[in-house]
Coordinates of C-alpha atoms and ligand atoms in Angstrom, one line a residue:
X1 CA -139.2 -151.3 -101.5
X2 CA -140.9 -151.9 -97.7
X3 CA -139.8 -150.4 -94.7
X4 CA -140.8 -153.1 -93.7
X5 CA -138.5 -155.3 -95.4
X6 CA -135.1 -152.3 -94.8
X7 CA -136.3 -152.9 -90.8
X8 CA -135.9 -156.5 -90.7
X9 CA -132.6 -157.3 -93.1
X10 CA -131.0 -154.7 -90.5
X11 CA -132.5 -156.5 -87.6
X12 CA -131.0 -159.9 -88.9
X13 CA -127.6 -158.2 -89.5
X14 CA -127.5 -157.6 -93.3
X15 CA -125.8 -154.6 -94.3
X16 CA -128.3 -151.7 -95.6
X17 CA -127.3 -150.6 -99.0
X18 CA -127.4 -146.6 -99.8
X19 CA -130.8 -146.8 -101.7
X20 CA -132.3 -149.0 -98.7
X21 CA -131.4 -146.1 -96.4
X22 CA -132.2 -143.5 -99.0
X23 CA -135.6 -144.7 -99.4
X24 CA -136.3 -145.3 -95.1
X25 CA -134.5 -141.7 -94.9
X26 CA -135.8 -139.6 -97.4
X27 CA -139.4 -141.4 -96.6
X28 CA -139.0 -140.1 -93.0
X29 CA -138.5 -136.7 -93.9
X30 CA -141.5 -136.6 -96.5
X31 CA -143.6 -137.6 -93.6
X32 CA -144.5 -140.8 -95.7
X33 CA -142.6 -143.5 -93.2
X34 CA -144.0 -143.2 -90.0
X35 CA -141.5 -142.5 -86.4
X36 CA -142.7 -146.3 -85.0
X37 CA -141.0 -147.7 -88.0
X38 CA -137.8 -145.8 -88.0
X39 CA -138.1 -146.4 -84.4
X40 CA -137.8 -150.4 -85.1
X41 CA -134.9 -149.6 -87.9
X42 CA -133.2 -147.4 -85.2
X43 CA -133.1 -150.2 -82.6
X44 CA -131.9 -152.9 -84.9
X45 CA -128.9 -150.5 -86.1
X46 CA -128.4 -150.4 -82.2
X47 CA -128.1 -154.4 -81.6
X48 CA -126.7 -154.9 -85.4
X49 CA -124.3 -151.5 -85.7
X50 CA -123.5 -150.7 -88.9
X51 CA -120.2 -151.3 -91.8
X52 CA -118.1 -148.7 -91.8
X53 CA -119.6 -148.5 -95.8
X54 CA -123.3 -148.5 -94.7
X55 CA -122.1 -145.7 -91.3
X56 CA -120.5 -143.5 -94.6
X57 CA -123.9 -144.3 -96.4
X58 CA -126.1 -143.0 -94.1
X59 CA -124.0 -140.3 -93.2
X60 CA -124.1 -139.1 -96.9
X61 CA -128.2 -139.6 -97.5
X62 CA -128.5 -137.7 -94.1
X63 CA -126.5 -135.3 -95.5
X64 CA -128.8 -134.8 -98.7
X65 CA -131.6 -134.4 -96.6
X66 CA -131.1 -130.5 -96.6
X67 CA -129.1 -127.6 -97.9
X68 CA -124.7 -127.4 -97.6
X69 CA -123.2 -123.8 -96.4
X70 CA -121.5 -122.6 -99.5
X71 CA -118.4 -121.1 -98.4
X72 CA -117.6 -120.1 -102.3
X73 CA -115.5 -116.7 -102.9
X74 CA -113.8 -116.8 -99.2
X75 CA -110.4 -118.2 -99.1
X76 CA -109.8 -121.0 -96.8
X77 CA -108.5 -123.0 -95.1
X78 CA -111.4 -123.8 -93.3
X79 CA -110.8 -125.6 -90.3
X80 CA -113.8 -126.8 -87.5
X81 CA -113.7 -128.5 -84.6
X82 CA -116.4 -130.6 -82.6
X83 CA -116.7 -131.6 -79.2
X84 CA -118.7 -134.7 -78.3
X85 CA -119.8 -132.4 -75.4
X86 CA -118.8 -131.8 -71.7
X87 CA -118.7 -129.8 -68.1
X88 CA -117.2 -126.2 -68.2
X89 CA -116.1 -127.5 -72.2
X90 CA -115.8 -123.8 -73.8
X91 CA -112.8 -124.6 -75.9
X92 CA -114.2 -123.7 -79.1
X93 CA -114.7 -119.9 -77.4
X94 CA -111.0 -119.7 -77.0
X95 CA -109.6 -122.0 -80.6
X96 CA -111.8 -119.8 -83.2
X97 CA -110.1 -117.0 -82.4
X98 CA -106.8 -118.2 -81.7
X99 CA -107.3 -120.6 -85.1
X100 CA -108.3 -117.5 -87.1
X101 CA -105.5 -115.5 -85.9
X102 CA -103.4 -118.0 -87.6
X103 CA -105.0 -117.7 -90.9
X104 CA -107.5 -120.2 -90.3
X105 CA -111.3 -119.7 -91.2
X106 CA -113.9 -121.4 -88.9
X107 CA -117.3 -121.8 -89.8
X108 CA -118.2 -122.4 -86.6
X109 CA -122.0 -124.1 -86.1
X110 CA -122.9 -125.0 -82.4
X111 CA -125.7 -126.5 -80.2
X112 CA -127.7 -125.9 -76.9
X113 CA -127.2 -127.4 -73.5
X114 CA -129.0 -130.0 -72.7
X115 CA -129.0 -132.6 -70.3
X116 CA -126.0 -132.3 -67.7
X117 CA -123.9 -130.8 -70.6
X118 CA -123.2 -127.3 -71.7
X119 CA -124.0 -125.2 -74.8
X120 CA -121.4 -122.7 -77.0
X121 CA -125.0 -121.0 -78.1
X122 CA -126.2 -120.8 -74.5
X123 CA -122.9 -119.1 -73.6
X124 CA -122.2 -116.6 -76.5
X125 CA -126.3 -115.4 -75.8
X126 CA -124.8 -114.5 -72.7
X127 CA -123.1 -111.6 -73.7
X128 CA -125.9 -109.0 -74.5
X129 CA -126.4 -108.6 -77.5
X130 CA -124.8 -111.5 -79.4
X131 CA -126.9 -113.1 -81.6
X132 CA -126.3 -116.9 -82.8
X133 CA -129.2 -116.8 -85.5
X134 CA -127.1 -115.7 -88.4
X135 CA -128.6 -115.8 -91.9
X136 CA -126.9 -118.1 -94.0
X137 CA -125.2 -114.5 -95.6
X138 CA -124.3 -113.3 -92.4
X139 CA -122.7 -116.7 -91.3
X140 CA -120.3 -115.9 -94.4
X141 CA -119.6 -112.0 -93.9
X142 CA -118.9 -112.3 -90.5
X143 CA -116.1 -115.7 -91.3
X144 CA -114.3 -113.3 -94.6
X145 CA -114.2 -110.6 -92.0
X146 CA -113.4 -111.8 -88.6
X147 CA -112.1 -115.2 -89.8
X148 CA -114.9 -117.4 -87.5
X149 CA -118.5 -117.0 -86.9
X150 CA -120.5 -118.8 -84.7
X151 CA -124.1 -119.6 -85.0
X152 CA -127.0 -122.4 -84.1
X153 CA -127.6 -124.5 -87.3
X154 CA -130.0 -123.3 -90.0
X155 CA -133.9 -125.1 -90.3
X156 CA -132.5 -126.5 -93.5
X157 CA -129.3 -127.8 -92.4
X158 CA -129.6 -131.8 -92.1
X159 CA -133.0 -131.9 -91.0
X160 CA -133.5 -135.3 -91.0
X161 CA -130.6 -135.3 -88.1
X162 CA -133.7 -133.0 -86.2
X163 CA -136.0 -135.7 -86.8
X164 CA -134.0 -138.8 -86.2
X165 CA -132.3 -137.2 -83.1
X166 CA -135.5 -136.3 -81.3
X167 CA -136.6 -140.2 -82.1
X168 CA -133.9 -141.4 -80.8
X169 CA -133.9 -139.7 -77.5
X170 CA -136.7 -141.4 -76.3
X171 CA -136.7 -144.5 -77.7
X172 CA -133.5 -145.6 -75.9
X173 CA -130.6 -145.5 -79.7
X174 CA -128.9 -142.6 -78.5
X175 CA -125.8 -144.7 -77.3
X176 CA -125.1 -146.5 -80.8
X177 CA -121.6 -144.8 -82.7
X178 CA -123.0 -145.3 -86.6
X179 CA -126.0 -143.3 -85.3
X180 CA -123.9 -140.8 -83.5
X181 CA -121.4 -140.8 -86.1
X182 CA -124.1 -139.9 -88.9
X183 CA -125.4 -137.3 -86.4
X184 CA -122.4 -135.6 -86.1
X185 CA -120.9 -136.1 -89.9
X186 CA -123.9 -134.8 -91.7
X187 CA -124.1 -131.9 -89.9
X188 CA -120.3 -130.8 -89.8
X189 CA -119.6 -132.0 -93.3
X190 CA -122.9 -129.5 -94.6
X191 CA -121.3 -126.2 -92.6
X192 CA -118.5 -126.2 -95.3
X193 CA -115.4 -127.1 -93.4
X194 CA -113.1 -129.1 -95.5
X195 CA -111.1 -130.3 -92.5
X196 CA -111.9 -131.1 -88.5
X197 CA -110.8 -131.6 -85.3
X198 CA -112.9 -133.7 -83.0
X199 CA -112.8 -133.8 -79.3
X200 CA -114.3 -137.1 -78.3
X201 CA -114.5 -137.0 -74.0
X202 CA -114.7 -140.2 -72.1
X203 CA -115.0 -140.4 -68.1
X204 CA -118.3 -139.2 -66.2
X205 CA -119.1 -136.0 -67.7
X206 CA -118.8 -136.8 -71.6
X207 CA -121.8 -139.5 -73.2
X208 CA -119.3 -142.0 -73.7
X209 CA -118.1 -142.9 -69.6
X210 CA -115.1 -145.7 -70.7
X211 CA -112.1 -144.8 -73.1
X212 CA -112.8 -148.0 -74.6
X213 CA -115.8 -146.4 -76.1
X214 CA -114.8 -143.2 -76.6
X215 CA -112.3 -144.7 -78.7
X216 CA -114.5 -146.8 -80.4
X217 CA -116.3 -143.4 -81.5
X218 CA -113.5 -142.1 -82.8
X219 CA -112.1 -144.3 -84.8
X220 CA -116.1 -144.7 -86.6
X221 CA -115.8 -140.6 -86.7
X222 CA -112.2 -140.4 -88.1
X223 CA -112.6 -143.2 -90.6
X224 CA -116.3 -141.8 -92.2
X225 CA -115.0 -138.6 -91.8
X226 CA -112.3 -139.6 -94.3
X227 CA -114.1 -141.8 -96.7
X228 CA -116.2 -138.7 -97.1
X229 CA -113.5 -136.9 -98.5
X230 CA -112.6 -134.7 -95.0
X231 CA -109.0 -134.3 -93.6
X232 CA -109.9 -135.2 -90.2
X233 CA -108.4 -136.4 -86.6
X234 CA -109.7 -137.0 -83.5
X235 CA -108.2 -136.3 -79.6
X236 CA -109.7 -138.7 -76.8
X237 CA -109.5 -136.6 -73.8
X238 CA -110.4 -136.4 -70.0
X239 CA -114.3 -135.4 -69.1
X240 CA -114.0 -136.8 -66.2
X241 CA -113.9 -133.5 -64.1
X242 CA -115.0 -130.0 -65.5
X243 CA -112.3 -128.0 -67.3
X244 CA -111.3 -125.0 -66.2
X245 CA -112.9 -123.1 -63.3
X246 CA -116.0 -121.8 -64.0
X247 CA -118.9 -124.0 -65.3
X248 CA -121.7 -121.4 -66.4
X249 CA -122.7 -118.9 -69.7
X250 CA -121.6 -116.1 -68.9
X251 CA -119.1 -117.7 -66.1
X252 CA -117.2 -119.4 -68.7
X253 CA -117.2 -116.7 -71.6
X254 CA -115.1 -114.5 -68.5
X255 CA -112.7 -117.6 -68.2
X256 CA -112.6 -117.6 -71.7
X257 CA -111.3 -113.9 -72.0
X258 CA -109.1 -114.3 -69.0
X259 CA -107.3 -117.1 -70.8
X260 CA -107.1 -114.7 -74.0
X261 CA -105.5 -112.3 -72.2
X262 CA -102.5 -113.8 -73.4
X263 CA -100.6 -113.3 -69.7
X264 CA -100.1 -117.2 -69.4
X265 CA -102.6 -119.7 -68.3
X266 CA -104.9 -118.5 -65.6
X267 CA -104.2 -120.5 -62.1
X268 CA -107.1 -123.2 -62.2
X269 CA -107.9 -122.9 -66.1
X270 CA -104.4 -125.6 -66.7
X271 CA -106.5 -128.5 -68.1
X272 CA -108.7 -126.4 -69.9
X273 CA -105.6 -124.5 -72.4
X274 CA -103.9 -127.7 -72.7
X275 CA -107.4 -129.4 -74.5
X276 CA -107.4 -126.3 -76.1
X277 CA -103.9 -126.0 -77.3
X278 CA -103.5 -129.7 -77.9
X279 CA -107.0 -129.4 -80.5
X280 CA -105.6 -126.0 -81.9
X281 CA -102.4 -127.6 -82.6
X282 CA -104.0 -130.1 -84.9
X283 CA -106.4 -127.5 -86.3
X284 CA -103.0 -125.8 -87.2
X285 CA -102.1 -128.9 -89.1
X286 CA -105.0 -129.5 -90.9
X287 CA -105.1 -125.8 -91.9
X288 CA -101.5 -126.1 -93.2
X289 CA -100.0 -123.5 -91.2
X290 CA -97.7 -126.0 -88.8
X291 CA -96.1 -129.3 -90.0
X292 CA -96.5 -131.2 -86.4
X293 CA -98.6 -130.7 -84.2
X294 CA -95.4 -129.6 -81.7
X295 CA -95.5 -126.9 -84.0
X296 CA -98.8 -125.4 -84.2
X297 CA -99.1 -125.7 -80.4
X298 CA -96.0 -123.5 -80.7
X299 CA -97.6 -120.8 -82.9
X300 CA -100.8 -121.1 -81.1
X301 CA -99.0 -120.2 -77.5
X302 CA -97.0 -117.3 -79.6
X303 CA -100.2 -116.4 -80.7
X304 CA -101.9 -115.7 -78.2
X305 CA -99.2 -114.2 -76.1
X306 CA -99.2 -111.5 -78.5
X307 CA -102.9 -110.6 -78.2
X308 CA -104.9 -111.2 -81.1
X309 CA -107.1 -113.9 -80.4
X310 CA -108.4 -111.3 -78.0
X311 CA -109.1 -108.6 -80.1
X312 CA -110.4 -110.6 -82.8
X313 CA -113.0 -112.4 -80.1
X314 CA -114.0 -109.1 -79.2
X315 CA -114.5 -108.3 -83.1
X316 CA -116.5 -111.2 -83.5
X317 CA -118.9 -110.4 -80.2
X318 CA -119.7 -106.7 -82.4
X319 CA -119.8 -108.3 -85.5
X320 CA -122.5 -110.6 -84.1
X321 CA -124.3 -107.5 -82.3
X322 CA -122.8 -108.1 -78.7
X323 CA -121.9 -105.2 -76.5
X324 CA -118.3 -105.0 -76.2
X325 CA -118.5 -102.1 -73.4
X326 CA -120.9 -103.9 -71.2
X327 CA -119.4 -107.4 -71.5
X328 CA -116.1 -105.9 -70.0
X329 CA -118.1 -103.8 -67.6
X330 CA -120.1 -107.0 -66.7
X331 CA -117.2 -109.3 -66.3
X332 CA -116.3 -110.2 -62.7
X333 CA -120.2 -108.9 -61.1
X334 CA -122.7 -110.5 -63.6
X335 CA -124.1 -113.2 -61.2
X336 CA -127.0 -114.1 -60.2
X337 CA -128.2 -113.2 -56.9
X338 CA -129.2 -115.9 -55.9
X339 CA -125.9 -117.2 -53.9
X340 CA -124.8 -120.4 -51.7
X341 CA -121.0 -122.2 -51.7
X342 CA -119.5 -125.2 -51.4
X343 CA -116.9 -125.4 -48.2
X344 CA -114.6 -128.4 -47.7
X345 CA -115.9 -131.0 -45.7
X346 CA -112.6 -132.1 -44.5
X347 CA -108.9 -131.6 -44.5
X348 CA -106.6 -133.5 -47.0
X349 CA -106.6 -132.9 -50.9
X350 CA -109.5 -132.8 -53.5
X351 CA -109.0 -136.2 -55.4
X352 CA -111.5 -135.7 -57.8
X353 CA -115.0 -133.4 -58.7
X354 CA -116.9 -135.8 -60.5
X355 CA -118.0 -133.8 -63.5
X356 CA -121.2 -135.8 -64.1
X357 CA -122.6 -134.5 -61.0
X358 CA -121.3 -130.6 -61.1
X359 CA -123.3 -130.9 -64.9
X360 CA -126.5 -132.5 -63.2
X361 CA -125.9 -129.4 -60.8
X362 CA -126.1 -127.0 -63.5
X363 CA -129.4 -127.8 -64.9
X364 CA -130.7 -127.3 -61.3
X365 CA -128.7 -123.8 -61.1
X366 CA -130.3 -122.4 -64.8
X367 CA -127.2 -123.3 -66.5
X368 CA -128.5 -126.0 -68.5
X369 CA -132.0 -127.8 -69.2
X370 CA -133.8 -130.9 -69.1
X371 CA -135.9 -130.0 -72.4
X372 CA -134.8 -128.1 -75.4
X373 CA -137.7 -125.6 -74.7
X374 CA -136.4 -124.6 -71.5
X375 CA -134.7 -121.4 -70.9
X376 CA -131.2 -121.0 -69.6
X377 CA -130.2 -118.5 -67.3
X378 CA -127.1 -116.7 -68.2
X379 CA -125.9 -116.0 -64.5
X380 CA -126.0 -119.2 -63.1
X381 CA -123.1 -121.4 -62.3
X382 CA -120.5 -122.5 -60.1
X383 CA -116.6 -121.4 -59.9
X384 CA -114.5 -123.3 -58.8
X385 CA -112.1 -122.7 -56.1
X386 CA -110.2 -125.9 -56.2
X387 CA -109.5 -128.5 -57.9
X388 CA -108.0 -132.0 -58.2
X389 CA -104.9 -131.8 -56.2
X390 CA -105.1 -129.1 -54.3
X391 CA -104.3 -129.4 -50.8
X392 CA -107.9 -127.9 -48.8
X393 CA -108.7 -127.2 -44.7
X394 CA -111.9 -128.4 -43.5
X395 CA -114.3 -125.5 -43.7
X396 CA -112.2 -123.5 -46.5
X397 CA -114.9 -122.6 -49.8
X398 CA -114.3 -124.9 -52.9
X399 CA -117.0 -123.7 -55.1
X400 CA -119.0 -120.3 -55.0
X401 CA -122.3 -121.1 -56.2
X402 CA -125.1 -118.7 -58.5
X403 CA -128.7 -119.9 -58.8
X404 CA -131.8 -118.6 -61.0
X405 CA -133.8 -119.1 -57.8
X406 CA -133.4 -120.5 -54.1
X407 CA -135.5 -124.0 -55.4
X408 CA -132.7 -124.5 -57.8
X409 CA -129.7 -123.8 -55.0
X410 CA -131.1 -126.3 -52.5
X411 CA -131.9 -128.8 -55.2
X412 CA -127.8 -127.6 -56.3
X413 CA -126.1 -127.6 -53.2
X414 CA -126.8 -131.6 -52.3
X415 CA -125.0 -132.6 -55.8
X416 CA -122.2 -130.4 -55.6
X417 CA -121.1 -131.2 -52.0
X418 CA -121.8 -134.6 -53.1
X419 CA -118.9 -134.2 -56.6
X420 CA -115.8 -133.5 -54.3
X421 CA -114.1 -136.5 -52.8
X422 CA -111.6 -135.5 -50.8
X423 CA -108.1 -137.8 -49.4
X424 CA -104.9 -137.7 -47.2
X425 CA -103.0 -137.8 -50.1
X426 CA -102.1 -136.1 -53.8
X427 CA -104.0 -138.3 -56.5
X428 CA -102.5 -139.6 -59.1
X429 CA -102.3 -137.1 -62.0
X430 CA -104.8 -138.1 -64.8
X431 CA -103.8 -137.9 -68.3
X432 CA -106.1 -135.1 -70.1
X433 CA -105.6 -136.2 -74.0
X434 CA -105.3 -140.1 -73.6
X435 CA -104.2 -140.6 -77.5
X436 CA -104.9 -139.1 -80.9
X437 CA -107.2 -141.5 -83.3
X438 CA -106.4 -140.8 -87.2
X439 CA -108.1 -142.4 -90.1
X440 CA -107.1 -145.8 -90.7
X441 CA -105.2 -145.2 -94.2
X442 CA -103.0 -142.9 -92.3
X443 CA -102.2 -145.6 -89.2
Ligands
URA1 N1 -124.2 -135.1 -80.8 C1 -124.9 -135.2 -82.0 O1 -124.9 -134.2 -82.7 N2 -125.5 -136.3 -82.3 C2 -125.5 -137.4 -81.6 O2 -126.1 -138.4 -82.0 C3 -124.8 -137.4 -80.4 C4 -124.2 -136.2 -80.0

């Protein structure tokens, strides 16, 4: 077999078989096929996609390429969910503990920021302390204790998904769903769950900018998902405008809390519980704890109303070496002091805050970064005074505004002022889960 040979029956269409992407795979990792060719391979899989057998394929040989979390001796369910990433997205800081009050166990493995989205690492290392480098042991004490742990992914997890990832990034076959749906498969199916959730975002702030394609995602997600053995759905929702109020580490772990309070939903934070509630619902389902979704949303608003998603959060923050005394102390004063806002440039209503810009905002404020070397700050962000719909007066602040130094404010400020389009009258209200995508047996 030739590299060679795999690159150019994909670039005329042909369907790889598993031992074609076996050997380009496994020869990638060794070190023994070189990045240009699985460059070449990676653009033709681009122009050519891939069968939903060859997508399942290469999901399972990425797979392979490294070590599976062995969740052996805990007693399940166990229930993750993944979100194809977002503005001011820290759902999955508010469903693993509402999930694990329910008798759920999530083996919860995260990423970084980068680019204009956030990170769930970048946020939980914002409460001093916490660590998100668990040993695989710890990972699994920490979920038979507290029900959920949260962690970055281990060296050996998946790592040609490290290699193939960082190719693709700049080489221009980011944007192609087998790829992405390999990407995301290996990694989730190796952290143990046996069933998932996914939250695939459409609209400015989310990779995939038309439903149309966000839906194509899903469906490639849902279906692999399933032929790999996974109980698995998928909600298409609204990243068109950041959810909640506060886009920012430690900005968002407070909105977080506040919405755990379990005194209602916190004026602003609206969109934000009803992704939340909408994914735990189906986490619910897949766990076996609700028979319709109507249902676990119903246990999951009981839930938290009576308090333990909150105390087990906090569990998990000591668990994982966070300070629960100084997060409380911190919350509401931990900003940087570096400070600007955002006032209303003129009377009406806010009829949109284009996420894609508050995002590209944030890696100018410290919240996120260019380059995965780069160093986050965890006081940076914006909160946000208003949002879509609210009636505003011309000069009235819409954001507050926290920089990790005065070049990144005035590079900030521009973009942000720039995200609020303002009107005479109320927009239209936008629909935040479009649709639920199952696997095509169960349509
Ligand atoms: N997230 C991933 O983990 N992989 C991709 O390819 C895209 C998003």
């Amino acid at each position: 077999m030739r590299a060679v040979d795999i690159i150019m029956n994909k670039r005329s269409g042909k369907e790889l078989s598993r031992e074609e992407l076996r050997f380009l795979i496994g020869g990638y990792v060794a070190g023994e096929i070189p990045d240009y060719q699985v460059s070449a391979w990676a653009m033709a899989v681009f122009f050519q996609g891939m069968s939903p057998a060859e997508t399942a394929a290469l999901t399972e040989v990425m797979l392979r390429s490294g070590t599976e979390i062995d969740l052996f001796g805990i007693e399940g369910p166990f229930v993750d969910k993944h979100s194809t990433g977002g503005v001011g997205d820290k759902t999955s800081l508010i469903l693993a503990p509402l999930a694990a009050s329910l008798g759920i166990r999530d083996p919860m493995m995260s990423g970084r920021a980068l680019g204009h989205t956030g990170g769930t690492l970048d946020k939980l290392e914002a409460i001093p302390g916490y660590r998100t480098d668990l040993t695989v042991e710890q990972f699994r004490q920490i979920i038979g204790k507290d029900g959920f742990a949260m962690t970055g992914q281990t060296r050996d997890i998946v790592p040609a998904d490290r290699l193939l990832y960082a190719l693709r990034d700049v080489t221009g076959t980011v944007e192609s769903v087998p790829l992405i749906t390999a990407s995301i498969l290996s990694k989730k199916v190796a952290e143990g769950a046996d069933a998932l959730v996914l939250d695939v975002k459409y609209g400015s702030g989310a990779f995939m900018k038309r439903s149309e394609d966000g839906e194509k995602l899903a469906r490639s997600l849902v279906d692999t998902g399933a032929a790999m053995g996974k109980r698995i759905t998928a909600l298409l929702t609204d990243m068109d405008e950041p959810l909640g109020t506060m886009v920012g580490n430690f900005l968002e772990v407070e909105e977080c809390l506040d919405c755990l309070e379990g005194k209602g939903t916190p004026e602003g934070s609206e969109d934000l519980m009803e992704v939340t509630l909408e994914l735990a619902a189906r986490m619910a389902v897949l766990g076996g704890k609700a028979a319709t979704p109507e249902e676990g949303r119903r246990l999951c608003e009981e839930c938290l109303a009576g308090g333990e998603p909150r105390r087990r959060f906090l569990d998990n923050v000591k668990s994982q070496g966070g300070d629960v005394a100084k997060l409380l102390e911190l919350k509401g004063n931990y900003r940087s002091p570096v400070h600007g806002e955002v006032r209303a440039a003129s009377s009406g209503y806010i009829r949109r805050i284009d996420a894609w810009k508050v995002g590209c905002a944030g890696v100018r404020l410290g919240v996120g970064r260019d380059r995965t070397e780069d160093a986050v700050s965890p006081t940076a962000g914006v909160r946000l005074h208003k949002k879509r719909g609210n009636p505003v007066k011309a000069g009235e602040p819409v954001m507050s505004v926290w920089a990790r130094d005065r070049e990144g404010l005035a590079a900030a400020l521009p973009l942000l002022e720039d995200a609020v389009e303002y009107g005479e009258t109320v927009p239209s209200e936008r629909k935040l889960v479009l649709k639920e995508i199952v696997p095509e047996a169960a349509r």
